[in-house]
Structures are given as C-alpha cells and as structure tokens.
C-alpha cells in the first residue's frame, strides 16, 4: 500500500510533539520518539486494533514501550488516536500530578498497558502479555468464536537488550513458541554512554535466532515504510515463533545532532527545533501543533477499532448464549471479582493437627482452590518441588508440540529466571484474565527486585511464593538464607509481605493476596515444619497481627512472625519459671496490621508494658512495633536447621533471656507507650 | 597423553567423596560432582597451576564453580591436592561452623576464590577475575617479565545459563575479548524441575557465538578425557576470545538414577552408594576413602605448582630490582594497603564554597585521587555522564583492536548490565589488585541485589556509586525514585550505606569505603545541588553520624541524611520563630555510627529530648535512631524536583510542623531515653 504525504506529516507530527514536550519540560528523551515515529505510525495505523474510547477492551492489541524513556512517542500516539490524553496533558509532560510522567505508568494513564522505564522490564511484560493471550485463547476460544486473538507488540532498544531480564524473558518466549509476540528492536547504535561499540558488540539477531525466534532486518527504519509494513505483516504470519524485527533507525532523526548521544536524553536546542520544524513544513513559532489531516487519519483508524469492538461485543453476546459458563467466567475475571464462596475452600486447622511446613500448607491451599479459581496460574523458577507450587493434576503451560502440556495449562515452568518470572507475571496480570503466582526461594526474590517493585508501583495482583524463608532452610547456608529480604520488601510501598506462622495464617495470607485487587503479595514460607497454633484463625490472620496468647497481667509482649511464633509460645513457659508473664502477638503481615484502626492496634500491642520483637533475620523495621528487637543482624550459617537456630540462640531460652532484659530495662519509664502511638501521620 | 587407571581411580575418588559427604550430611547435591569429576580431574591435574600451600599466590590459575551447589566437587579437589581442608572437614560437610558449608564461601575456605551458589554469580565473577587479570598484566608485565599470565576457568550448568546475570556477563566478556577466560558448560540436560526441555530449549552454543565467544563441543564428558584435554588446550590457544566448551555429561554418573533429576539435589540411597562403590572397586563398607595413589598423583601436581610459585618469586625479585616502583606498587596492592598519605588528596570544603550535587562531589574525589590510587578502577552501567564516574583523562578498559582504549585502561563501560557489573566487581576485587567502583542510579542497584549481597557476604571492597538517590532526581519520576532502597541495603549485614550531605561528607564516604578492606559501600548521591554545611569535616563524617548544629537547650534533635540535612538546618530557623530550639544531626552512614562507642552515640542523639528523623524515603529503620520519623512511605512523583519536594512537604515548614508535633507528643514521657539505649546487644 503506497504511503502518502499525510503519512509523512503524521510521522513528523509525532516527532514535533516529542520535541516540543521535552523542550517545554526542559527534560526527557526526544531521540527515541523521533527515530521510532515511522515504525510507530505504521504499526498503530496499519496493524493494531484498539478502541481509544475503551482502553480495557479485552481483545485489543497490546503495545509495550520497553524503552520507556521514549514515552513521548507513546503519549503523542495516545493523544493523536483519541485516548483520554489531551494536548494539555502533553504540555504538562513530566510535571507534578500530570498523567504524562517521565516514564509510562500503567495505573495512571489510559492506554498504557504496563509501567516501563526500568530497562528490560517492558519486553518481559510483553512476554507475559503474550503468555496470557495464548492461555486465554486456549481456554475461551471455541469453534466459530475466535474471541481472543490479539497480538502483543513491543518496542525495545539497545538498553533493554543488554539487560539480563530481557535475555531471560526472550529465551522463555522462544521456548514457549509465542507466535503472538512481535518485537521491534530499535537498532540505533546509541546508548547513554554514546556509541554502543564501547560495550555492546554482540550479534543480537543471532542471539534471538538461538532463542528460537523468527528474525528479520529492516535496513532503513527512518524512511522505508513499505519495508516496515512488509516485515510486520510477515511476522504476523509466523505462528509458531515470536518475531523480532531489527530496525535500523537514526536516533533523533531530523535533529542537527541526529545519530548521536546528544539527542538521547536531552531536549533539543531552540535553533535545532526551529530548523527541523521548517524542514518539515511546521510553523517554527508554534508549538504542539497537530495538522487536522493527522487527527482525521488517526481518528478514522480509531473509529475502525471502535467498530471492531462493537463486532466483538456482538460475537461475545452470541458466545454467551452458547457457552454460558465460559462467558460468565470471562466477564467475572475481567471485573477482577472472585467466584462467590471461593473462600470456603481455604483449609482451616485445629491445634491438634500435625506440624507442617508453611510451603506445604501453601501447596494445600493451591490444591484446594485451583478448581474454584480458574484464573490462578501457578509456576516456579525451576524450584517446583521445593516451592510446592504445583497442584497434583496441573497441566503445564507449554507449546503443544513438545507433548508436555498445552496453552490451556495453568502451571508455568519459568526456568531459573526469577527476574523474568516476576516481570512476566506483571504482564500476565495486566492482561486482565489471570492471577499469577510464582515461586522461588525468598532469598532469590531479590534477583527479581526490579520487577517486584513494578508489581507494587503498577498495582498488579501477583503472588510471590517465597519459600525457604530464613536460616530455617538449614544446610544450604548463608548464600541462601535471607537476612535483609523482608525489611527490603516491607519498605516497598503497596506490597504485602506475609510470613504465616501456621495453616490458618497461610490461608489468611492467600485470602488477602487474592482479594486485594491492586496489591501484590510476597508469601514467606518455611522449609521446616510448624505446629498449628492454639489461637489462630483465618479471621484473626487477615488483620495482619493479632493476639495469639493473651495475658492481662503480662509483663511483656512478644511480637513475632512465622516460625518464631511457636518459639515465643514456648518462651512464655520458660519466662513463667522466672515469674514473668508474657503475651504473644503473631504479626504475619505488618502492612495489613497498619491498616487496622488504632484501637485494634493498641489492643494487640498495648500501652504500659514493653514489647519485644522476635524474628530470625534483620531487626531493621521492627522498632516500629516493639521497644526491643531480637533478630539476626549478620549472615546465617550452614547446618541442620535446629543447630543453626541454637547457634544464634533462637530458642525458648534465648528469647526468654532477652525478654527479661527488656522488662528490666523499661521498668522506670512512665508512661510506657505502645510503639503504635505516633506524633503524626505518615504520608502514604 | 594417554590416561591411566590411576586417573580413573582419581575421578572415582572425587565421586565417592561427594557421595559420602552428601550421604553423611543427608543433604546436598551429589549429581554435579559425579558428572563433572572427569573434567575437573583433567583441568586441575593437567592445566591448572596453583600452590595449595599458598592459595594467595597472585599468578595462580583461578577456578570458579558457578554451579556452586556442586561444591563437594570443589571441596574434594581442595582436599586431594593438599589445601588446608582435611578429610574431617569433608566429613563435616554442611555442618555448623565447618569450612565446608552448603555453598562455597570465599571468605571462609582456603582455595575458594569467590562465593557462589546463587546461580549465575560465579560466571560473572569469573569475567571479573579475567578482567582483573588482563588489566593487571597490562599494567605490570614488562618485556621478559610475564608476571601475570594466569587463566580463569569456570564451570557452569544450565541453571547459570538461564540467569540473566550470566547473559549480561558473557555478552560483556565477548565484547572485551577476554582470551584468558575458559568456561565449561556442564550440559547435563537436568535442572531441579527435571529435564530442561520443560523450560530451556535454546541453542546455548549459538548464543555464545553471538556474544563473540569461541565455542567447542565435547560429546562424551563422562569418559573421553582426551577430548576434554584437547578442547581445553585449544581454548588456551584462542587469545582474542573467551572460550566456552559445551560438555555433554551425565548427572550423577554411576548412580542407579544417573541422568535424572533424582540425583540433582538429594543424597544417594544406601544401596545405590553400595553398588557404585563396588562397581568402581571401592570397599562399600568404608566411607571417605582416598587411595594413596590418588593423593600421590595430586600432591605431585601440587608440588609442581609450588615449584612454579618459587620460580615466579625469583622472577618477581628480579623484576623488583628492574622495576622498583611497579613491584612496590604490586606488593602494596596485594597487601590491601593504600599508599601513604593518599588521603591528603581528598577534597575539603568551606561553608562558603558553592552548592554542588554530591554526584559531582564524587566526581571531584575521583578526579583528585585516581592518580595516587592506581588500583582504583571506575566504571558505570551506561550512565557515565549521569553518575559522574569518569575522571577527565581516564582511559577505557577495552580490547586494543577497537581503538577506544586498552587493557591498562581504568574505566569500565559495563553497558546496561547492573547485575553483571556488581558481580564482575566482586570478581575484580577478589583478584587482589583492584578496587572497583561502579555507577548506576540508586534505584537500579536493586537490579544488582543478588550480587551486592555477595559483595557483603564475601567481604569485597567494592564501591557502588549510586546517583539520583531520591525523589530529588525529579522528572524521571516514580519508576526511578528510590523509596525502599536504602532500608534494603541498611538491612544487609556488612554493607556501608553512605548518603553524604555535602563535600566533606562525600570525602568521608570515600575515605571509609577505601580503607575498609572487607566491607563494600553504597554511596547514595544526589542529582541536585547541595550547600556545603557549616559544621561538617571529614573527621566528623567518618564517625557515621555527628552533630551538625548543636544547641544545649534544644527541645528536639533532627537527625537526617544527604539532601535533607540542609533542609533541617533551615527548619531550625522556622522552629525558632515558634520558640522551639532544635539541634541537627547529620547521619551519613548508620552502620559506621553503630560502631562508635556508646557515649559518643549518646552525645549525638542524647537522652532527655525527642529525636525526629528526616529522610525523603521510607521511614522503615529510622525508628532505631529516632522517636518519630518523617519520610515517604509511598512512591514519588514526576516533576521538577523542588515541586516534588513541596508536594510531599519536604520543606523547612513541613519539617518544623512535624518537629513541633514530636516535641508536644513526648512532653510527658519520663525518662525520655535516647533510642541508642538498648536492653541487650544484638547478635552481629
């Protein structure tokens, strides 16, 4: 299809909007939008189907800008096609409280699918979106009803290609044969340090072929719109492999500094702006100009997208009459609602029940609920047998031709790829039909920290099943024993960190993780067995902290989590022998406890007596809930777990000794206030 | 060279030691040692030069077991060759306080070069060791003095190959043309989840070719010792590329379960142990048996290594007479001593000096000291201009044929590879002649968390130059603004987290980072300008915390770090208008402050008045040093930094308002103790 002058004008409009917005903000990255405007134009206007008036339509094509610093490209497109993003929003690029922040944020801006900017995340999100599409299609499509058929498109640059997370995700995508994924590599030879020849001289195409991708090259990404179109069309035809199109572009195309690092992360100079506007027939005195023909062209495409959604809605209506249950299930998932009564499947325990490791308790939950929660997709980063993440009759999510599963499968073999697993889960969740849960050792959630942070920032309901949660993992030793990890993630906003002490608390953790629609969770679970507590129930657990053992005459409160709660209960007996009375609080999730009313908090951690925290890792942060802290501010040790606990005095005696010192130390302080009393409210 | 029966016996001895040790521990990974015993035997006995009596000899060949879970392989070798690791140590495999922990730890076990186990780390460490070798050779070798000529050998498995950090590091190694690096890929088709075909079907060899590596295959790694030898010999000849040898092995070779996941992470059953000992001519009733001929063979090789070191020592003596300064420099570096008087080069500042961003202050330090500290190698993960990590006349560390630097260069272009950068720095430091410093944004140090943790655990003197340390980075927005990051790394044992408030504190941070031989540092530095404080000096700064503004009649202490210290000083004036007196403490490094005597700590954060912390990120952890905390327990915002600070009330007024609430809140508490008073000592 021949391209017209209007196409050229549209491309230059995208470029000038990016130039004007970065110039107005005196900040931002004009180079990538200027270089990628042609491919963006072809992709959005010729290939992608979407309805700007309903950015949530399920079967829309997904677009991910993995090189998120180039977000003015995306903001310009969203505006031009008619999403709820005005020209004023473009003028407020990178200003406080705008919907056009410095990097794209899914939660705040209509039309942004996932939050990108931290390099490599977007392409891994795109793999997750493609997984979700393949799975949703496999589950819901029926003969005559190709309900779920969208593609996922992703742009990425050299920066993304250097990041390990992208390598992990692209290797996984090749294995999974995700033919619905089409990635365009902005091969502009420039990164922040200048020419990539100073650090990055590998053969990227060959690498992607090694991953099992279909690879094409377009030599002139600045001008050859026909070649771009042909490559994308070809990529859509390849059904059994993800596609990568290596597109040679000129960063900052049109600028006097085009092709150099000077246009990467700095606005253009005034005279440079002037010359390019003149060159492209724009009035150099005006800013944020959109020729009407450009709006017309893009709004026409948007209207076609809206019509496509109408067609789809009709198809879905018909589908709903023929496949009533499936249609209801899909609707429910898209509304983020869980099936009524699902929570009745959560196991509950009595104190007389056997001691069980919380990783096993977690497995029991998954076994119990997977039937009633079809949107739950579990998985592990190659630790299935250790994380206990797989229910017995689970089918693996696999390309069918490997004969070890199919795309309707709900168990993901992520491989030893923790960071990609987390980012893929963010993408899977963002698709709208899946709640992903993925396992690794708690210590290795740190490998995924970059993506875990974005789970929180972009409000994704994903669940990290983090087993082997402390020195209690024993023999594997300090390289595998978390010390700093819980503090790290407790400090992360919008993250629930759960460390259940028994079966009922494990059920509580899952209840909250699954019902909190915009908050991810980390479940820190033991390798070793834990007794079922006397006072625990799901109802108490979901308050985040509760009194596990009350004593109205107590001298001290012990507040603890996970495997140490039962040690504290033992320590109460030891203290009794010393004529000291103690009460015990189990605090499986501090973030949820923080959300309780103050009077409840004070009933749990009361005024008048000192509180000592007991958790077998860093004490950092426990000062918030206790006067004194017993923890482990050093690395652990390799050995059988009971010996390791003994070495560090995490025994009833070791706890009692410190509790007594705590009582003595606070005898003279009046009034002795509970640490939950604060002089002022925190900003949240 | 033909292989004899003794070679076979040696290989089976390694295998049976691994089997016996894991059986005795009832824990550990026998499969990899059994599969890799042949290549280990050939490598150690035919190729590697080392002296077990002096594991610190500079020119020894380095060995890294990246699949560290197979550490019984390495422990067996260390024992058999005569390192200070006894048969009893093998018997105490994975026991508390042994030197044979569950994964190899460099700091505790003679002959272990780097701490591995967390997958992918070892191979990235190996790249760092190879960088260090190439650099050290380029600096110190002279005609007739091939002083530094060792190779770095690394074993890795499928798990490492799936990890993104390994992809990053191997891409970097290819770019850097590290011909001194030889890696052997244990291609056994098995990972914890079973056959790797469930997750990992890429063409690894092709990927390494894409990285620019020399790649060979050995089809029968279980038996074909000649082919193994030939491949390693060939790899040594390839001088301009790193080498990868893909070695097909059988995991758990000899076991009834060989070739399956069953031998990966579980000890063999008793009957299985019996059958393989019988098969190999070992007495099935005995454990930990080493035939004398095996000791003899290996001790002979060790003696050759000791002789090689003697030769080297003679060469070095001669070198020292001809190249006196260089020899003295090398000796000094190996002793981890800094040149006398180097610290006089550290810049100092007066209050009247201009306000400067601490990232620029850091650059000034590097500019000032790089001449006197030739062991300092700086670098950045593609943020050179933002991290300000490069001194003006720096030469890049690059392969000479690219014409953009050479191997004597002291500036590393790591590419956008934060995780590999950190692990490479661990390897570079472990080599013994380099102090590495590497830059990225503070928020993206989290991408490197897995390797940063190992900097701490393995006592590496590496420096993370972490700029753009808060919402003060402004427009880039929440995706780039750290909230949880400092809490994360403050909770990590053996890590100094510095957040200097001005020039003198920046010098103090570098002073401590460079003189702390076994502790890594993170320097959190601003993008925005900071005024030079009235009361700051290097001497005060190196205490970690000090009184920046004293008032003996103060109503409140404000404790703060970095960019917020000057805001606190302004807030004192605002408070004065409200008839409140405040004193200000600058606390650039809590870990160093913790190491000060208690009376000093109390002079800084005294009894009797309340303390409020002020830091523009998570409050978590500040309860340790303050009664109340002003921070940011939510994500930031995109906008000019002053606007962002205002949005969150990080202004003199916002601070003063909360300080007043703090004073009021604690009026009635008697005695009001400083939070540095504790009821008992923490375990460290």
PDB file of C-alpha atoms in Angstrom, chain A residues 469-656:
ATOM      1  CA  UNK A 469      12.315 -18.053  54.222  1.00  0.00           C
ATOM      2  CA  UNK A 470      15.111 -17.914  56.819  1.00  0.00           C
ATOM      3  CA  UNK A 471      18.103 -19.657  58.372  1.00  0.00           C
ATOM      4  CA  UNK A 472      15.497 -22.360  58.946  1.00  0.00           C
ATOM      5  CA  UNK A 473      16.362 -23.636  55.472  1.00  0.00           C
ATOM      6  CA  UNK A 474      19.441 -25.033  57.156  1.00  0.00           C
ATOM      7  CA  UNK A 475      22.207 -26.687  55.186  1.00  0.00           C
ATOM      8  CA  UNK A 476      22.170 -24.548  52.049  1.00  0.00           C
ATOM      9  CA  UNK A 477      23.783 -21.899  54.202  1.00  0.00           C
ATOM     10  CA  UNK A 478      24.289 -18.131  54.181  1.00  0.00           C
ATOM     11  CA  UNK A 479      24.214 -17.775  50.394  1.00  0.00           C
ATOM     12  CA  UNK A 480      20.581 -18.871  50.515  1.00  0.00           C
ATOM     13  CA  UNK A 481      19.430 -17.566  53.912  1.00  0.00           C
ATOM     14  CA  UNK A 482      17.569 -14.249  53.799  1.00  0.00           C
ATOM     15  CA  UNK A 483      18.534 -11.619  56.349  1.00  0.00           C
ATOM     16  CA  UNK A 484      17.658  -8.303  54.709  1.00  0.00           C
ATOM     17  CA  UNK A 485      14.911  -9.506  52.411  1.00  0.00           C
ATOM     18  CA  UNK A 486      11.768  -8.942  54.473  1.00  0.00           C
ATOM     19  CA  UNK A 487      12.909  -5.453  55.502  1.00  0.00           C
ATOM     20  CA  UNK A 488      13.513  -4.668  51.854  1.00  0.00           C
ATOM     21  CA  UNK A 489      10.028  -5.595  50.761  1.00  0.00           C
ATOM     22  CA  UNK A 490       8.300  -4.246  53.865  1.00  0.00           C
ATOM     23  CA  UNK A 491       9.834  -0.906  52.924  1.00  0.00           C
ATOM     24  CA  UNK A 492       8.359  -1.149  49.440  1.00  0.00           C
ATOM     25  CA  UNK A 493       5.068   0.755  49.191  1.00  0.00           C
ATOM     26  CA  UNK A 494       1.936  -1.167  48.165  1.00  0.00           C
ATOM     27  CA  UNK A 495       3.377  -4.595  48.893  1.00  0.00           C
ATOM     28  CA  UNK A 496       2.020  -7.103  51.383  1.00  0.00           C
ATOM     29  CA  UNK A 497       4.746  -9.203  52.936  1.00  0.00           C
ATOM     30  CA  UNK A 498       3.230 -12.243  54.645  1.00  0.00           C
ATOM     31  CA  UNK A 499       5.073 -14.608  56.944  1.00  0.00           C
ATOM     32  CA  UNK A 500       2.431 -17.001  58.249  1.00  0.00           C
ATOM     33  CA  UNK A 501       3.017 -18.980  61.435  1.00  0.00           C
ATOM     34  CA  UNK A 502       0.714 -21.906  60.693  1.00  0.00           C
ATOM     35  CA  UNK A 503      -2.036 -23.264  58.476  1.00  0.00           C
ATOM     36  CA  UNK A 504      -4.763 -20.780  59.317  1.00  0.00           C
ATOM     37  CA  UNK A 505      -2.405 -17.880  58.759  1.00  0.00           C
ATOM     38  CA  UNK A 506      -1.329 -19.362  55.433  1.00  0.00           C
ATOM     39  CA  UNK A 507      -4.967 -19.436  54.388  1.00  0.00           C
ATOM     40  CA  UNK A 508      -5.319 -15.848  55.608  1.00  0.00           C
ATOM     41  CA  UNK A 509      -2.324 -14.809  53.525  1.00  0.00           C
ATOM     42  CA  UNK A 510      -3.855 -16.323  50.394  1.00  0.00           C
ATOM     43  CA  UNK A 511      -7.227 -14.790  51.209  1.00  0.00           C
ATOM     44  CA  UNK A 512      -5.747 -11.314  51.359  1.00  0.00           C
ATOM     45  CA  UNK A 513      -3.396 -11.839  48.410  1.00  0.00           C
ATOM     46  CA  UNK A 514      -6.267 -12.953  46.199  1.00  0.00           C
ATOM     47  CA  UNK A 515      -8.817 -10.380  47.299  1.00  0.00           C
ATOM     48  CA  UNK A 516      -6.510  -7.343  47.193  1.00  0.00           C
ATOM     49  CA  UNK A 517      -7.094  -6.328  43.593  1.00  0.00           C
ATOM     50  CA  UNK A 518      -4.329  -3.766  43.305  1.00  0.00           C
ATOM     51  CA  UNK A 519      -1.654  -5.000  45.684  1.00  0.00           C
ATOM     52  CA  UNK A 520       0.928  -7.734  45.142  1.00  0.00           C
ATOM     53  CA  UNK A 521       1.994 -10.106  47.897  1.00  0.00           C
ATOM     54  CA  UNK A 522       5.076 -11.962  48.972  1.00  0.00           C
ATOM     55  CA  UNK A 523       4.381 -15.091  50.983  1.00  0.00           C
ATOM     56  CA  UNK A 524       7.461 -16.015  53.019  1.00  0.00           C
ATOM     57  CA  UNK A 525       7.166 -19.715  53.773  1.00  0.00           C
ATOM     58  CA  UNK A 526       9.223 -22.184  55.746  1.00  0.00           C
ATOM     59  CA  UNK A 527      11.046 -25.291  54.698  1.00  0.00           C
ATOM     60  CA  UNK A 528      10.712 -26.689  58.230  1.00  0.00           C
ATOM     61  CA  UNK A 529       7.573 -27.912  59.954  1.00  0.00           C
ATOM     62  CA  UNK A 530       5.482 -25.541  62.082  1.00  0.00           C
ATOM     63  CA  UNK A 531       2.912 -26.534  64.708  1.00  0.00           C
ATOM     64  CA  UNK A 532      -0.705 -25.358  64.371  1.00  0.00           C
ATOM     65  CA  UNK A 533      -1.234 -22.535  66.850  1.00  0.00           C
ATOM     66  CA  UNK A 534      -3.803 -22.568  69.600  1.00  0.00           C
ATOM     67  CA  UNK A 535      -5.259 -19.156  68.953  1.00  0.00           C
ATOM     68  CA  UNK A 536      -5.076 -18.758  65.190  1.00  0.00           C
ATOM     69  CA  UNK A 537      -7.974 -18.394  62.806  1.00  0.00           C
ATOM     70  CA  UNK A 538      -8.323 -17.035  59.312  1.00  0.00           C
ATOM     71  CA  UNK A 539     -10.364 -14.135  60.682  1.00  0.00           C
ATOM     72  CA  UNK A 540      -7.563 -13.126  63.024  1.00  0.00           C
ATOM     73  CA  UNK A 541      -4.909 -13.677  60.413  1.00  0.00           C
ATOM     74  CA  UNK A 542      -6.439 -11.280  57.921  1.00  0.00           C
ATOM     75  CA  UNK A 543      -5.977  -8.448  60.397  1.00  0.00           C
ATOM     76  CA  UNK A 544      -2.255  -8.737  59.804  1.00  0.00           C
ATOM     77  CA  UNK A 545      -1.488  -9.024  63.514  1.00  0.00           C
ATOM     78  CA  UNK A 546      -3.406 -10.450  66.456  1.00  0.00           C
ATOM     79  CA  UNK A 547      -3.019 -11.749  69.974  1.00  0.00           C
ATOM     80  CA  UNK A 548      -2.012 -15.392  69.790  1.00  0.00           C
ATOM     81  CA  UNK A 549      -1.710 -15.735  73.564  1.00  0.00           C
ATOM     82  CA  UNK A 550      -3.327 -13.215  75.896  1.00  0.00           C
ATOM     83  CA  UNK A 551      -2.373 -12.482  79.494  1.00  0.00           C
ATOM     84  CA  UNK A 552      -3.956  -9.399  81.015  1.00  0.00           C
ATOM     85  CA  UNK A 553      -1.252  -9.291  83.662  1.00  0.00           C
ATOM     86  CA  UNK A 554       1.615  -9.694  81.288  1.00  0.00           C
ATOM     87  CA  UNK A 555       4.973  -8.047  81.926  1.00  0.00           C
ATOM     88  CA  UNK A 556       5.948  -8.102  78.284  1.00  0.00           C
ATOM     89  CA  UNK A 557       4.510  -8.584  74.805  1.00  0.00           C
ATOM     90  CA  UNK A 558       6.409 -10.784  72.373  1.00  0.00           C
ATOM     91  CA  UNK A 559       5.593  -9.937  68.774  1.00  0.00           C
ATOM     92  CA  UNK A 560       6.742 -12.415  66.210  1.00  0.00           C
ATOM     93  CA  UNK A 561       6.148 -13.936  62.788  1.00  0.00           C
ATOM     94  CA  UNK A 562       6.261 -17.289  61.045  1.00  0.00           C
ATOM     95  CA  UNK A 563       8.426 -19.979  62.534  1.00  0.00           C
ATOM     96  CA  UNK A 564       9.330 -17.898  65.575  1.00  0.00           C
ATOM     97  CA  UNK A 565       5.768 -17.541  66.887  1.00  0.00           C
ATOM     98  CA  UNK A 566       5.723 -21.063  68.259  1.00  0.00           C
ATOM     99  CA  UNK A 567       9.161 -20.475  69.793  1.00  0.00           C
ATOM    100  CA  UNK A 568       7.732 -17.421  71.556  1.00  0.00           C
ATOM    101  CA  UNK A 569       4.859 -19.501  72.892  1.00  0.00           C
ATOM    102  CA  UNK A 570       7.440 -21.893  74.319  1.00  0.00           C
ATOM    103  CA  UNK A 571       9.391 -18.983  75.729  1.00  0.00           C
ATOM    104  CA  UNK A 572       6.301 -17.923  77.690  1.00  0.00           C
ATOM    105  CA  UNK A 573       6.637 -21.142  79.663  1.00  0.00           C
ATOM    106  CA  UNK A 574      10.320 -20.508  80.279  1.00  0.00           C
ATOM    107  CA  UNK A 575       9.516 -16.984  81.473  1.00  0.00           C
ATOM    108  CA  UNK A 576       6.844 -18.303  83.796  1.00  0.00           C
ATOM    109  CA  UNK A 577       9.511 -20.301  85.592  1.00  0.00           C
ATOM    110  CA  UNK A 578      11.191 -16.949  86.202  1.00  0.00           C
ATOM    111  CA  UNK A 579       7.925 -15.430  87.469  1.00  0.00           C
ATOM    112  CA  UNK A 580       7.464 -13.326  84.391  1.00  0.00           C
ATOM    113  CA  UNK A 581       4.256 -13.218  82.428  1.00  0.00           C
ATOM    114  CA  UNK A 582       4.277 -12.751  78.718  1.00  0.00           C
ATOM    115  CA  UNK A 583       1.719 -12.412  75.977  1.00  0.00           C
ATOM    116  CA  UNK A 584       2.384 -13.298  72.355  1.00  0.00           C
ATOM    117  CA  UNK A 585       1.357 -11.466  69.213  1.00  0.00           C
ATOM    118  CA  UNK A 586       1.554 -13.075  65.813  1.00  0.00           C
ATOM    119  CA  UNK A 587       2.121 -10.474  63.117  1.00  0.00           C
ATOM    120  CA  UNK A 588       2.030 -12.243  59.758  1.00  0.00           C
ATOM    121  CA  UNK A 589       1.720  -9.011  57.758  1.00  0.00           C
ATOM    122  CA  UNK A 590       2.722  -5.616  59.126  1.00  0.00           C
ATOM    123  CA  UNK A 591       1.247  -3.730  56.156  1.00  0.00           C
ATOM    124  CA  UNK A 592      -2.212  -5.144  56.818  1.00  0.00           C
ATOM    125  CA  UNK A 593      -1.838  -4.537  60.546  1.00  0.00           C
ATOM    126  CA  UNK A 594      -1.001  -0.908  59.759  1.00  0.00           C
ATOM    127  CA  UNK A 595      -4.355  -0.597  58.024  1.00  0.00           C
ATOM    128  CA  UNK A 596      -6.318  -1.604  61.164  1.00  0.00           C
ATOM    129  CA  UNK A 597      -7.978   1.006  63.408  1.00  0.00           C
ATOM    130  CA  UNK A 598      -5.772   2.424  66.120  1.00  0.00           C
ATOM    131  CA  UNK A 599      -7.822   0.943  68.974  1.00  0.00           C
ATOM    132  CA  UNK A 600      -7.395  -2.506  67.493  1.00  0.00           C
ATOM    133  CA  UNK A 601      -3.681  -1.947  67.094  1.00  0.00           C
ATOM    134  CA  UNK A 602      -3.475  -0.863  70.736  1.00  0.00           C
ATOM    135  CA  UNK A 603      -5.364  -3.961  71.825  1.00  0.00           C
ATOM    136  CA  UNK A 604      -2.676  -6.034  70.146  1.00  0.00           C
ATOM    137  CA  UNK A 605       0.379  -4.014  71.184  1.00  0.00           C
ATOM    138  CA  UNK A 606      -0.824  -2.242  74.315  1.00  0.00           C
ATOM    139  CA  UNK A 607       0.491   0.638  76.330  1.00  0.00           C
ATOM    140  CA  UNK A 608       2.047   0.016  79.711  1.00  0.00           C
ATOM    141  CA  UNK A 609       4.325  -2.938  79.056  1.00  0.00           C
ATOM    142  CA  UNK A 610       7.291  -3.281  76.790  1.00  0.00           C
ATOM    143  CA  UNK A 611       7.148  -5.212  73.532  1.00  0.00           C
ATOM    144  CA  UNK A 612       9.994  -7.277  72.121  1.00  0.00           C
ATOM    145  CA  UNK A 613      10.022  -8.476  68.527  1.00  0.00           C
ATOM    146  CA  UNK A 614      11.341 -11.899  67.607  1.00  0.00           C
ATOM    147  CA  UNK A 615      12.177 -12.642  64.002  1.00  0.00           C
ATOM    148  CA  UNK A 616      15.193 -14.609  62.855  1.00  0.00           C
ATOM    149  CA  UNK A 617      16.511 -12.015  60.419  1.00  0.00           C
ATOM    150  CA  UNK A 618      17.308  -8.312  60.404  1.00  0.00           C
ATOM    151  CA  UNK A 619      15.794  -6.315  63.242  1.00  0.00           C
ATOM    152  CA  UNK A 620      15.557  -3.279  60.985  1.00  0.00           C
ATOM    153  CA  UNK A 621      11.990  -2.027  60.928  1.00  0.00           C
ATOM    154  CA  UNK A 622      10.803  -3.916  63.975  1.00  0.00           C
ATOM    155  CA  UNK A 623      11.426  -0.827  66.084  1.00  0.00           C
ATOM    156  CA  UNK A 624       8.141   0.358  64.599  1.00  0.00           C
ATOM    157  CA  UNK A 625       6.214  -2.318  66.513  1.00  0.00           C
ATOM    158  CA  UNK A 626       8.397  -3.026  69.524  1.00  0.00           C
ATOM    159  CA  UNK A 627      10.608  -1.448  72.142  1.00  0.00           C
ATOM    160  CA  UNK A 628      13.345  -4.046  71.779  1.00  0.00           C
ATOM    161  CA  UNK A 629      14.238  -6.408  68.967  1.00  0.00           C
ATOM    162  CA  UNK A 630      15.660  -9.892  68.873  1.00  0.00           C
ATOM    163  CA  UNK A 631      16.860 -10.760  65.405  1.00  0.00           C
ATOM    164  CA  UNK A 632      19.846 -11.650  63.312  1.00  0.00           C
ATOM    165  CA  UNK A 633      21.872  -8.724  62.016  1.00  0.00           C
ATOM    166  CA  UNK A 634      24.541 -10.922  60.484  1.00  0.00           C
ATOM    167  CA  UNK A 635      24.645 -13.669  57.877  1.00  0.00           C
ATOM    168  CA  UNK A 636      23.475 -17.130  58.852  1.00  0.00           C
ATOM    169  CA  UNK A 637      25.229 -20.490  58.868  1.00  0.00           C
ATOM    170  CA  UNK A 638      25.170 -23.793  57.033  1.00  0.00           C
ATOM    171  CA  UNK A 639      23.962 -26.743  59.078  1.00  0.00           C
ATOM    172  CA  UNK A 640      20.873 -28.666  60.170  1.00  0.00           C
ATOM    173  CA  UNK A 641      18.304 -26.006  60.954  1.00  0.00           C
ATOM    174  CA  UNK A 642      17.867 -26.789  64.623  1.00  0.00           C
ATOM    175  CA  UNK A 643      21.605 -26.432  65.146  1.00  0.00           C
ATOM    176  CA  UNK A 644      21.601 -23.153  63.296  1.00  0.00           C
ATOM    177  CA  UNK A 645      18.753 -21.853  65.454  1.00  0.00           C
ATOM    178  CA  UNK A 646      20.660 -22.913  68.546  1.00  0.00           C
ATOM    179  CA  UNK A 647      23.846 -21.238  67.368  1.00  0.00           C
ATOM    180  CA  UNK A 648      22.031 -17.922  67.280  1.00  0.00           C
ATOM    181  CA  UNK A 649      20.079 -18.569  70.490  1.00  0.00           C
ATOM    182  CA  UNK A 650      16.754 -18.654  68.731  1.00  0.00           C
ATOM    183  CA  UNK A 651      15.414 -20.984  71.374  1.00  0.00           C
ATOM    184  CA  UNK A 652      12.792 -20.514  74.094  1.00  0.00           C
ATOM    185  CA  UNK A 653      15.683 -19.844  76.496  1.00  0.00           C
ATOM    186  CA  UNK A 654      17.343 -17.308  74.215  1.00  0.00           C
ATOM    187  CA  UNK A 655      14.077 -15.480  73.765  1.00  0.00           C
ATOM    188  CA  UNK A 656      13.216 -15.580  77.473  1.00  0.00           C
TER     189      UNK A 656
END
